[in-house]
Amino acid sequence: MSEIDSKVIVITGCSSGIGLETAITCAKNNMFVFACVRNPYKIFELKKRIEDEKLTEIKIIEMDVSKDISIKNGIHQILNFTNHIDILFNNAGRMILGSLEDLSDNELSGQLDTDLRGVIILTKNILPIMRKNNSGLIINMSSVAGRIGFPLSSAYCISKFGIEGLSQALRRELMPKNINVCLIEAGVVDTKFFVNTPDAIASKHSAYSEETKVMRKVLNNLMKNIKEKESLGSKSSDVSEKVLEIIKENGKEFRYSIGNDAEAMIAALESCNDDQSKMDVAINNIMKEWM
């Protein structure tokens, strides 16, 4: 094994969107990138960017974070190339739209296995490598949905609230080991994320069918508006630049918000001082603007 001298970053969810853009950005900034993808048949866009931009500091790793064995195999592949991992960006994620009542057990576990349990298991397996080298930085992709509960998004909110709690606990737990933990709280990002968000199978004919249609309309309008208004939401490149900023300052802050929409909602949350009735009104008003 010939050792990699530059900083090594492991990024999940790299077949498109934020993960892909961050992998490219980090490779351009003198890091060696292990770009993890769940489906090896969906790496055309990533491979094309690597080839077009003549990047040699990226290695594609097959890793499905919802499967423990895939995580272990992926780490084994990485350790064939290097004995150190300096940065972990837990980015892979999914979302399913629907009421808690409508979600099947499989739909709920699919959400949690990817967005929460997968982060826990991957981080748990990478920590001994970072600890051995007495340094590390873990960046977890969260969302305003990790601070604010949205209707018809309970499964996603559960996973992101979990990420917030995990990150806060780990930051304090790992500080003595010289390992920093922080998170990014994004609003809407111009990717295929919402386009690829399915409705719960049962929601079509359920007691929540009308509410689900309204929420779907909100998501569609958000994606339409983000393409027309630069002031709303963020682009994948904005997030990748934020990751670069975090790396340069070694996760000095705990929370990094991104996007005017995210900042507006977090400001509304903080102004309500834990008064849930005020928060309900504030968030409902913001969602009406999105419709």
PDB file of C-alpha atoms in Angstrom:
ATOM      1  CA  MET A   1       0.000   0.000   0.000  1.00  0.00           C
ATOM      2  CA  SER A   2       1.461   3.358  -1.063  1.00  0.00           C
ATOM      3  CA  GLU A   3       0.368   5.907   1.531  1.00  0.00           C
ATOM      4  CA  ILE A   4      -1.655   8.980   0.572  1.00  0.00           C
ATOM      5  CA  ASP A   5       0.093  12.137   1.784  1.00  0.00           C
ATOM      6  CA  SER A   6      -2.779  14.598   1.359  1.00  0.00           C
ATOM      7  CA  LYS A   7      -5.820  14.900   3.623  1.00  0.00           C
ATOM      8  CA  VAL A   8      -8.244  12.018   3.127  1.00  0.00           C
ATOM      9  CA  ILE A   9     -11.989  12.645   3.102  1.00  0.00           C
ATOM     10  CA  VAL A  10     -14.748  10.035   2.921  1.00  0.00           C
ATOM     11  CA  ILE A  11     -18.027  11.330   1.474  1.00  0.00           C
ATOM     12  CA  THR A  12     -21.267   9.353   1.220  1.00  0.00           C
ATOM     13  CA  GLY A  13     -24.041   9.861  -1.313  1.00  0.00           C
ATOM     14  CA  CYS A  14     -21.781  10.920  -4.189  1.00  0.00           C
ATOM     15  CA  SER A  15     -23.718   9.753  -7.244  1.00  0.00           C
ATOM     16  CA  SER A  16     -25.378  13.172  -7.616  1.00  0.00           C
ATOM     17  CA  GLY A  17     -26.185  16.473  -5.941  1.00  0.00           C
ATOM     18  CA  ILE A  18     -24.356  17.640  -2.836  1.00  0.00           C
ATOM     19  CA  GLY A  19     -22.134  14.563  -2.512  1.00  0.00           C
ATOM     20  CA  LEU A  20     -20.965  14.703  -6.114  1.00  0.00           C
ATOM     21  CA  GLU A  21     -20.276  18.445  -5.988  1.00  0.00           C
ATOM     22  CA  THR A  22     -18.422  18.167  -2.681  1.00  0.00           C
ATOM     23  CA  ALA A  23     -16.284  15.289  -3.958  1.00  0.00           C
ATOM     24  CA  ILE A  24     -15.224  17.372  -6.971  1.00  0.00           C
ATOM     25  CA  THR A  25     -14.592  20.485  -4.854  1.00  0.00           C
ATOM     26  CA  CYS A  26     -12.458  18.627  -2.317  1.00  0.00           C
ATOM     27  CA  ALA A  27     -10.414  16.885  -5.025  1.00  0.00           C
ATOM     28  CA  LYS A  28      -9.718  20.292  -6.584  1.00  0.00           C
ATOM     29  CA  ASN A  29      -8.510  21.530  -3.205  1.00  0.00           C
ATOM     30  CA  ASN A  30      -5.706  19.054  -2.633  1.00  0.00           C
ATOM     31  CA  MET A  31      -7.636  16.356  -0.801  1.00  0.00           C
ATOM     32  CA  PHE A  32      -7.870  12.678  -1.645  1.00  0.00           C
ATOM     33  CA  VAL A  33     -11.539  11.785  -1.904  1.00  0.00           C
ATOM     34  CA  PHE A  34     -13.206   8.431  -1.351  1.00  0.00           C
ATOM     35  CA  ALA A  35     -16.553   9.055  -3.026  1.00  0.00           C
ATOM     36  CA  CYS A  36     -19.060   6.504  -1.743  1.00  0.00           C
ATOM     37  CA  VAL A  37     -22.063   5.534  -3.866  1.00  0.00           C
ATOM     38  CA  ARG A  38     -24.925   3.182  -3.064  1.00  0.00           C
ATOM     39  CA  ASN A  39     -25.633   2.094  -6.624  1.00  0.00           C
ATOM     40  CA  PRO A  40     -22.582   1.491  -8.862  1.00  0.00           C
ATOM     41  CA  TYR A  41     -24.854   1.734 -11.918  1.00  0.00           C
ATOM     42  CA  LYS A  42     -25.630   5.391 -11.159  1.00  0.00           C
ATOM     43  CA  ILE A  43     -22.141   6.867 -11.284  1.00  0.00           C
ATOM     44  CA  PHE A  44     -22.144   8.125 -14.880  1.00  0.00           C
ATOM     45  CA  GLU A  45     -22.379  11.803 -13.888  1.00  0.00           C
ATOM     46  CA  LEU A  46     -19.626  11.462 -11.277  1.00  0.00           C
ATOM     47  CA  LYS A  47     -17.298   9.569 -13.621  1.00  0.00           C
ATOM     48  CA  LYS A  48     -17.886  12.123 -16.381  1.00  0.00           C
ATOM     49  CA  ARG A  49     -16.989  15.025 -14.079  1.00  0.00           C
ATOM     50  CA  ILE A  50     -13.858  13.206 -12.918  1.00  0.00           C
ATOM     51  CA  GLU A  51     -12.783  12.547 -16.515  1.00  0.00           C
ATOM     52  CA  ASP A  52     -13.726  15.990 -17.856  1.00  0.00           C
ATOM     53  CA  GLU A  53     -11.847  17.785 -15.094  1.00  0.00           C
ATOM     54  CA  LYS A  54      -8.933  15.311 -15.165  1.00  0.00           C
ATOM     55  CA  LEU A  55      -9.123  14.602 -11.438  1.00  0.00           C
ATOM     56  CA  THR A  56      -6.897  11.811 -10.182  1.00  0.00           C
ATOM     57  CA  GLU A  57      -7.522  12.277  -6.454  1.00  0.00           C
ATOM     58  CA  ILE A  58     -10.920  10.559  -6.360  1.00  0.00           C
ATOM     59  CA  LYS A  59     -11.605   6.889  -5.796  1.00  0.00           C
ATOM     60  CA  ILE A  60     -15.194   5.654  -6.147  1.00  0.00           C
ATOM     61  CA  ILE A  61     -16.254   3.226  -3.409  1.00  0.00           C
ATOM     62  CA  GLU A  62     -19.442   1.162  -3.459  1.00  0.00           C
ATOM     63  CA  MET A  63     -21.173   1.624  -0.105  1.00  0.00           C
ATOM     64  CA  ASP A  64     -24.829   1.333   0.848  1.00  0.00           C
ATOM     65  CA  VAL A  65     -25.015   2.986   4.269  1.00  0.00           C
ATOM     66  CA  SER A  66     -28.282   1.213   5.056  1.00  0.00           C
ATOM     67  CA  LYS A  67     -26.428  -2.135   5.104  1.00  0.00           C
ATOM     68  CA  ASP A  68     -23.813  -2.894   7.768  1.00  0.00           C
ATOM     69  CA  ILE A  69     -21.899  -5.356   5.593  1.00  0.00           C
ATOM     70  CA  SER A  70     -21.645  -2.801   2.780  1.00  0.00           C
ATOM     71  CA  ILE A  71     -20.237  -0.229   5.217  1.00  0.00           C
ATOM     72  CA  LYS A  72     -17.621  -2.687   6.479  1.00  0.00           C
ATOM     73  CA  ASN A  73     -16.667  -3.729   2.927  1.00  0.00           C
ATOM     74  CA  GLY A  74     -16.383  -0.096   1.874  1.00  0.00           C
ATOM     75  CA  ILE A  75     -14.080   0.766   4.772  1.00  0.00           C
ATOM     76  CA  HIS A  76     -12.006  -2.327   3.998  1.00  0.00           C
ATOM     77  CA  GLN A  77     -11.559  -1.049   0.412  1.00  0.00           C
ATOM     78  CA  ILE A  78     -10.523   2.388   1.694  1.00  0.00           C
ATOM     79  CA  LEU A  79      -7.958   0.895   4.078  1.00  0.00           C
ATOM     80  CA  ASN A  80      -6.350  -0.877   1.123  1.00  0.00           C
ATOM     81  CA  PHE A  81      -5.292   2.601  -0.045  1.00  0.00           C
ATOM     82  CA  THR A  82      -4.565   4.469   3.189  1.00  0.00           C
ATOM     83  CA  ASN A  83      -4.201   4.038   6.927  1.00  0.00           C
ATOM     84  CA  HIS A  84      -5.703   7.416   7.789  1.00  0.00           C
ATOM     85  CA  ILE A  85      -9.069   9.107   7.336  1.00  0.00           C
ATOM     86  CA  ASP A  86      -9.000  12.775   8.244  1.00  0.00           C
ATOM     87  CA  ILE A  87     -12.549  13.870   7.400  1.00  0.00           C
ATOM     88  CA  LEU A  88     -15.909  12.107   7.191  1.00  0.00           C
ATOM     89  CA  PHE A  89     -18.838  13.849   5.494  1.00  0.00           C
ATOM     90  CA  ASN A  90     -22.031  11.911   6.242  1.00  0.00           C
ATOM     91  CA  ASN A  91     -24.137  13.194   3.366  1.00  0.00           C
ATOM     92  CA  ALA A  92     -26.164  10.248   2.027  1.00  0.00           C
ATOM     93  CA  GLY A  93     -29.859  10.702   2.631  1.00  0.00           C
ATOM     94  CA  ARG A  94     -33.375  10.074   1.465  1.00  0.00           C
ATOM     95  CA  MET A  95     -36.884  11.230   2.287  1.00  0.00           C
ATOM     96  CA  ILE A  96     -40.345   9.722   2.130  1.00  0.00           C
ATOM     97  CA  LEU A  97     -43.455  11.885   2.209  1.00  0.00           C
ATOM     98  CA  GLY A  98     -46.475  10.786   4.210  1.00  0.00           C
ATOM     99  CA  SER A  99     -48.143  10.743   7.594  1.00  0.00           C
ATOM    100  CA  LEU A 100     -46.723   8.500  10.291  1.00  0.00           C
ATOM    101  CA  GLU A 101     -49.955   6.498  10.161  1.00  0.00           C
ATOM    102  CA  ASP A 102     -49.539   5.859   6.433  1.00  0.00           C
ATOM    103  CA  LEU A 103     -45.892   4.807   6.572  1.00  0.00           C
ATOM    104  CA  SER A 104     -45.311   1.065   6.410  1.00  0.00           C
ATOM    105  CA  ASP A 105     -42.733  -0.484   8.722  1.00  0.00           C
ATOM    106  CA  ASN A 106     -40.440  -0.990   5.718  1.00  0.00           C
ATOM    107  CA  GLU A 107     -40.816   2.628   4.591  1.00  0.00           C
ATOM    108  CA  LEU A 108     -40.044   3.912   8.069  1.00  0.00           C
ATOM    109  CA  SER A 109     -37.060   1.628   8.592  1.00  0.00           C
ATOM    110  CA  GLY A 110     -35.746   2.493   5.112  1.00  0.00           C
ATOM    111  CA  GLN A 111     -35.698   6.167   6.071  1.00  0.00           C
ATOM    112  CA  LEU A 112     -34.059   5.612   9.441  1.00  0.00           C
ATOM    113  CA  ASP A 113     -31.548   3.032   8.188  1.00  0.00           C
ATOM    114  CA  THR A 114     -30.146   5.471   5.626  1.00  0.00           C
ATOM    115  CA  ASP A 115     -30.378   8.830   7.374  1.00  0.00           C
ATOM    116  CA  LEU A 116     -29.685   7.884  10.983  1.00  0.00           C
ATOM    117  CA  ARG A 117     -28.563   4.316  11.631  1.00  0.00           C
ATOM    118  CA  GLY A 118     -26.220   4.369   8.622  1.00  0.00           C
ATOM    119  CA  VAL A 119     -24.548   7.520   9.934  1.00  0.00           C
ATOM    120  CA  ILE A 120     -24.144   5.917  13.353  1.00  0.00           C
ATOM    121  CA  ILE A 121     -22.632   2.666  12.039  1.00  0.00           C
ATOM    122  CA  LEU A 122     -20.285   4.324   9.529  1.00  0.00           C
ATOM    123  CA  THR A 123     -19.080   6.856  12.101  1.00  0.00           C
ATOM    124  CA  LYS A 124     -18.621   4.111  14.705  1.00  0.00           C
ATOM    125  CA  ASN A 125     -16.408   2.155  12.288  1.00  0.00           C
ATOM    126  CA  ILE A 126     -14.316   5.160  11.236  1.00  0.00           C
ATOM    127  CA  LEU A 127     -13.734   6.553  14.733  1.00  0.00           C
ATOM    128  CA  PRO A 128     -10.986   4.038  15.686  1.00  0.00           C
ATOM    129  CA  ILE A 129      -9.037   5.105  12.570  1.00  0.00           C
ATOM    130  CA  MET A 130      -9.313   8.796  13.483  1.00  0.00           C
ATOM    131  CA  ARG A 131      -8.556   8.154  17.147  1.00  0.00           C
ATOM    132  CA  LYS A 132      -5.427   6.188  16.247  1.00  0.00           C
ATOM    133  CA  ASN A 133      -4.181   9.233  14.346  1.00  0.00           C
ATOM    134  CA  ASN A 134      -5.256  11.579  17.171  1.00  0.00           C
ATOM    135  CA  SER A 135      -7.225  13.853  14.842  1.00  0.00           C
ATOM    136  CA  GLY A 136     -10.357  13.989  12.742  1.00  0.00           C
ATOM    137  CA  LEU A 137     -13.325  16.008  11.566  1.00  0.00           C
ATOM    138  CA  ILE A 138     -16.852  14.649  11.161  1.00  0.00           C
ATOM    139  CA  ILE A 139     -19.399  16.735   9.236  1.00  0.00           C
ATOM    140  CA  ASN A 140     -22.985  15.515   9.380  1.00  0.00           C
ATOM    141  CA  MET A 141     -25.553  16.685   6.845  1.00  0.00           C
ATOM    142  CA  SER A 142     -28.587  17.815   8.780  1.00  0.00           C
ATOM    143  CA  SER A 143     -31.460  20.103   7.851  1.00  0.00           C
ATOM    144  CA  VAL A 144     -33.804  22.688   9.303  1.00  0.00           C
ATOM    145  CA  ALA A 145     -35.990  19.574   9.658  1.00  0.00           C
ATOM    146  CA  GLY A 146     -33.596  18.602  12.447  1.00  0.00           C
ATOM    147  CA  ARG A 147     -34.725  21.667  14.392  1.00  0.00           C
ATOM    148  CA  ILE A 148     -38.326  22.079  13.206  1.00  0.00           C
ATOM    149  CA  GLY A 149     -40.944  19.371  12.685  1.00  0.00           C
ATOM    150  CA  PHE A 150     -42.818  19.572   9.377  1.00  0.00           C
ATOM    151  CA  PRO A 151     -46.143  17.831   8.665  1.00  0.00           C
ATOM    152  CA  LEU A 152     -46.133  14.731   6.463  1.00  0.00           C
ATOM    153  CA  SER A 153     -42.353  14.523   7.005  1.00  0.00           C
ATOM    154  CA  SER A 154     -42.215  12.820  10.386  1.00  0.00           C
ATOM    155  CA  ALA A 155     -39.860  10.028   9.281  1.00  0.00           C
ATOM    156  CA  TYR A 156     -37.380  12.507   7.821  1.00  0.00           C
ATOM    157  CA  CYS A 157     -37.659  14.785  10.865  1.00  0.00           C
ATOM    158  CA  ILE A 158     -37.085  11.843  13.219  1.00  0.00           C
ATOM    159  CA  SER A 159     -33.853  11.007  11.399  1.00  0.00           C
ATOM    160  CA  LYS A 160     -32.595  14.606  11.317  1.00  0.00           C
ATOM    161  CA  PHE A 161     -33.502  15.342  14.946  1.00  0.00           C
ATOM    162  CA  GLY A 162     -31.521  12.172  15.703  1.00  0.00           C
ATOM    163  CA  ILE A 163     -28.541  13.476  13.734  1.00  0.00           C
ATOM    164  CA  GLU A 164     -28.622  16.695  15.755  1.00  0.00           C
ATOM    165  CA  GLY A 165     -28.595  14.816  19.071  1.00  0.00           C
ATOM    166  CA  LEU A 166     -25.913  12.388  17.909  1.00  0.00           C
ATOM    167  CA  SER A 167     -23.700  15.222  16.672  1.00  0.00           C
ATOM    168  CA  GLN A 168     -24.038  17.236  19.863  1.00  0.00           C
ATOM    169  CA  ALA A 169     -23.206  14.244  22.057  1.00  0.00           C
ATOM    170  CA  LEU A 170     -20.262  13.184  19.877  1.00  0.00           C
ATOM    171  CA  ARG A 171     -18.821  16.701  19.748  1.00  0.00           C
ATOM    172  CA  ARG A 172     -18.481  16.668  23.533  1.00  0.00           C
ATOM    173  CA  GLU A 173     -17.478  13.003  23.669  1.00  0.00           C
ATOM    174  CA  LEU A 174     -14.701  13.294  21.086  1.00  0.00           C
ATOM    175  CA  MET A 175     -13.242  16.712  21.877  1.00  0.00           C
ATOM    176  CA  PRO A 176     -10.645  15.199  24.259  1.00  0.00           C
ATOM    177  CA  LYS A 177      -9.581  12.894  21.393  1.00  0.00           C
ATOM    178  CA  ASN A 178      -8.915  15.879  19.080  1.00  0.00           C
ATOM    179  CA  ILE A 179     -11.857  14.915  16.836  1.00  0.00           C
ATOM    180  CA  ASN A 180     -14.331  17.667  15.966  1.00  0.00           C
ATOM    181  CA  VAL A 181     -17.982  17.058  15.076  1.00  0.00           C
ATOM    182  CA  CYS A 182     -20.263  19.602  13.415  1.00  0.00           C
ATOM    183  CA  LEU A 183     -23.313  19.692  11.194  1.00  0.00           C
ATOM    184  CA  ILE A 184     -24.789  21.579   8.277  1.00  0.00           C
ATOM    185  CA  GLU A 185     -28.406  22.691   8.556  1.00  0.00           C
ATOM    186  CA  ALA A 186     -29.625  23.229   5.021  1.00  0.00           C
ATOM    187  CA  GLY A 187     -32.932  24.416   3.693  1.00  0.00           C
ATOM    188  CA  VAL A 188     -33.971  23.569   0.163  1.00  0.00           C
ATOM    189  CA  VAL A 189     -31.087  22.643  -2.140  1.00  0.00           C
ATOM    190  CA  ASP A 190     -31.427  22.575  -5.921  1.00  0.00           C
ATOM    191  CA  THR A 191     -30.878  18.838  -6.411  1.00  0.00           C
ATOM    192  CA  LYS A 192     -33.021  15.853  -7.388  1.00  0.00           C
ATOM    193  CA  PHE A 193     -33.668  15.128  -3.694  1.00  0.00           C
ATOM    194  CA  PHE A 194     -37.310  16.248  -3.569  1.00  0.00           C
ATOM    195  CA  VAL A 195     -37.982  15.023  -7.107  1.00  0.00           C
ATOM    196  CA  ASN A 196     -36.866  11.559  -5.985  1.00  0.00           C
ATOM    197  CA  THR A 197     -38.912  11.738  -2.759  1.00  0.00           C
ATOM    198  CA  PRO A 198     -41.711   9.142  -2.983  1.00  0.00           C
ATOM    199  CA  ASP A 199     -45.086   9.332  -1.274  1.00  0.00           C
ATOM    200  CA  ALA A 200     -45.924   6.619   1.246  1.00  0.00           C
ATOM    201  CA  ILE A 201     -47.700   3.860  -0.689  1.00  0.00           C
ATOM    202  CA  ALA A 202     -50.753   3.999   1.588  1.00  0.00           C
ATOM    203  CA  SER A 203     -51.166   7.792   1.350  1.00  0.00           C
ATOM    204  CA  LYS A 204     -53.012   7.754  -1.995  1.00  0.00           C
ATOM    205  CA  HIS A 205     -56.289   6.533  -0.478  1.00  0.00           C
ATOM    206  CA  SER A 206     -55.775   7.401   3.189  1.00  0.00           C
ATOM    207  CA  ALA A 207     -57.335   9.928   5.546  1.00  0.00           C
ATOM    208  CA  TYR A 208     -54.256  12.072   4.866  1.00  0.00           C
ATOM    209  CA  SER A 209     -54.395  11.975   1.059  1.00  0.00           C
ATOM    210  CA  GLU A 210     -55.389  15.642   0.655  1.00  0.00           C
ATOM    211  CA  GLU A 211     -52.731  16.849   3.102  1.00  0.00           C
ATOM    212  CA  THR A 212     -50.127  14.751   1.279  1.00  0.00           C
ATOM    213  CA  LYS A 213     -51.138  16.339  -2.041  1.00  0.00           C
ATOM    214  CA  VAL A 214     -50.764  19.806  -0.515  1.00  0.00           C
ATOM    215  CA  MET A 215     -47.295  18.976   0.833  1.00  0.00           C
ATOM    216  CA  ARG A 216     -46.306  17.554  -2.548  1.00  0.00           C
ATOM    217  CA  LYS A 217     -47.439  20.844  -4.114  1.00  0.00           C
ATOM    218  CA  VAL A 218     -45.312  22.770  -1.608  1.00  0.00           C
ATOM    219  CA  LEU A 219     -42.229  20.697  -2.525  1.00  0.00           C
ATOM    220  CA  ASN A 220     -42.867  21.098  -6.268  1.00  0.00           C
ATOM    221  CA  ASN A 221     -43.289  24.862  -5.880  1.00  0.00           C
ATOM    222  CA  LEU A 222     -40.098  25.080  -3.858  1.00  0.00           C
ATOM    223  CA  MET A 223     -38.124  23.326  -6.583  1.00  0.00           C
ATOM    224  CA  LYS A 224     -39.688  25.543  -9.260  1.00  0.00           C
ATOM    225  CA  ASN A 225     -39.024  28.736  -7.306  1.00  0.00           C
ATOM    226  CA  ILE A 226     -35.460  27.848  -6.395  1.00  0.00           C
ATOM    227  CA  LYS A 227     -34.601  27.709 -10.099  1.00  0.00           C
ATOM    228  CA  GLU A 228     -36.193  31.133 -10.667  1.00  0.00           C
ATOM    229  CA  LYS A 229     -35.133  33.012  -7.521  1.00  0.00           C
ATOM    230  CA  GLU A 230     -31.518  33.070  -6.406  1.00  0.00           C
ATOM    231  CA  SER A 231     -32.656  34.391  -3.019  1.00  0.00           C
ATOM    232  CA  LEU A 232     -34.439  31.116  -2.198  1.00  0.00           C
ATOM    233  CA  GLY A 233     -32.550  28.023  -1.129  1.00  0.00           C
ATOM    234  CA  SER A 234     -29.082  26.925  -2.167  1.00  0.00           C
ATOM    235  CA  LYS A 235     -27.224  25.156  -4.933  1.00  0.00           C
ATOM    236  CA  SER A 236     -25.113  22.025  -4.464  1.00  0.00           C
ATOM    237  CA  SER A 237     -22.034  24.155  -5.073  1.00  0.00           C
ATOM    238  CA  ASP A 238     -23.024  26.423  -2.145  1.00  0.00           C
ATOM    239  CA  VAL A 239     -23.029  23.407   0.147  1.00  0.00           C
ATOM    240  CA  SER A 240     -19.720  22.098  -1.199  1.00  0.00           C
ATOM    241  CA  GLU A 241     -18.127  25.507  -0.592  1.00  0.00           C
ATOM    242  CA  LYS A 242     -19.539  25.468   2.936  1.00  0.00           C
ATOM    243  CA  VAL A 243     -17.940  22.049   3.504  1.00  0.00           C
ATOM    244  CA  LEU A 244     -14.626  23.472   2.291  1.00  0.00           C
ATOM    245  CA  GLU A 245     -14.983  26.401   4.696  1.00  0.00           C
ATOM    246  CA  ILE A 246     -15.692  24.001   7.579  1.00  0.00           C
ATOM    247  CA  ILE A 247     -12.642  21.906   6.714  1.00  0.00           C
ATOM    248  CA  LYS A 248     -10.395  24.982   6.558  1.00  0.00           C
ATOM    249  CA  GLU A 249     -11.459  26.068  10.052  1.00  0.00           C
ATOM    250  CA  ASN A 250     -11.621  22.464  11.336  1.00  0.00           C
ATOM    251  CA  GLY A 251     -15.261  22.614  12.395  1.00  0.00           C
ATOM    252  CA  LYS A 252     -14.815  25.541  14.752  1.00  0.00           C
ATOM    253  CA  GLU A 253     -18.577  26.055  15.027  1.00  0.00           C
ATOM    254  CA  PHE A 254     -21.087  23.317  15.809  1.00  0.00           C
ATOM    255  CA  ARG A 255     -23.934  24.394  13.513  1.00  0.00           C
ATOM    256  CA  TYR A 256     -23.538  25.843  10.015  1.00  0.00           C
ATOM    257  CA  SER A 257     -26.782  26.950   8.380  1.00  0.00           C
ATOM    258  CA  ILE A 258     -26.986  27.469   4.643  1.00  0.00           C
ATOM    259  CA  GLY A 259     -29.617  29.157   2.502  1.00  0.00           C
ATOM    260  CA  ASN A 260     -31.808  32.190   3.169  1.00  0.00           C
ATOM    261  CA  ASP A 261     -34.799  29.898   3.658  1.00  0.00           C
ATOM    262  CA  ALA A 262     -33.000  27.888   6.345  1.00  0.00           C
ATOM    263  CA  GLU A 263     -31.781  31.016   8.096  1.00  0.00           C
ATOM    264  CA  ALA A 264     -35.305  32.522   8.078  1.00  0.00           C
ATOM    265  CA  MET A 265     -36.813  29.403   9.648  1.00  0.00           C
ATOM    266  CA  ILE A 266     -34.081  29.085  12.268  1.00  0.00           C
ATOM    267  CA  ALA A 267     -34.499  32.786  13.113  1.00  0.00           C
ATOM    268  CA  ALA A 268     -38.255  32.202  13.504  1.00  0.00           C
ATOM    269  CA  LEU A 269     -37.551  29.220  15.760  1.00  0.00           C
ATOM    270  CA  GLU A 270     -35.174  31.156  17.980  1.00  0.00           C
ATOM    271  CA  SER A 271     -37.466  34.200  18.197  1.00  0.00           C
ATOM    272  CA  CYS A 272     -40.298  32.045  19.570  1.00  0.00           C
ATOM    273  CA  ASN A 273     -38.294  31.079  22.671  1.00  0.00           C
ATOM    274  CA  ASP A 274     -39.723  27.544  22.809  1.00  0.00           C
ATOM    275  CA  ASP A 275     -43.316  28.837  22.631  1.00  0.00           C
ATOM    276  CA  GLN A 276     -44.798  26.087  20.455  1.00  0.00           C
ATOM    277  CA  SER A 277     -47.996  27.975  19.613  1.00  0.00           C
ATOM    278  CA  LYS A 278     -45.969  30.924  18.292  1.00  0.00           C
ATOM    279  CA  MET A 279     -43.779  28.492  16.382  1.00  0.00           C
ATOM    280  CA  ASP A 280     -46.823  26.849  14.766  1.00  0.00           C
ATOM    281  CA  VAL A 281     -48.009  30.241  13.474  1.00  0.00           C
ATOM    282  CA  ALA A 282     -44.542  31.264  12.234  1.00  0.00           C
ATOM    283  CA  ILE A 283     -43.903  28.024  10.338  1.00  0.00           C
ATOM    284  CA  ASN A 284     -47.431  27.937   8.884  1.00  0.00           C
ATOM    285  CA  ASN A 285     -46.914  31.462   7.550  1.00  0.00           C
ATOM    286  CA  ILE A 286     -43.602  30.490   5.945  1.00  0.00           C
ATOM    287  CA  MET A 287     -45.174  27.397   4.345  1.00  0.00           C
ATOM    288  CA  LYS A 288     -48.060  29.490   2.965  1.00  0.00           C
ATOM    289  CA  GLU A 289     -45.491  31.666   1.196  1.00  0.00           C
ATOM    290  CA  TRP A 290     -44.056  28.531  -0.404  1.00  0.00           C
ATOM    291  CA  MET A 291     -47.473  27.522  -1.761  1.00  0.00           C
TER     292      MET A 291
END
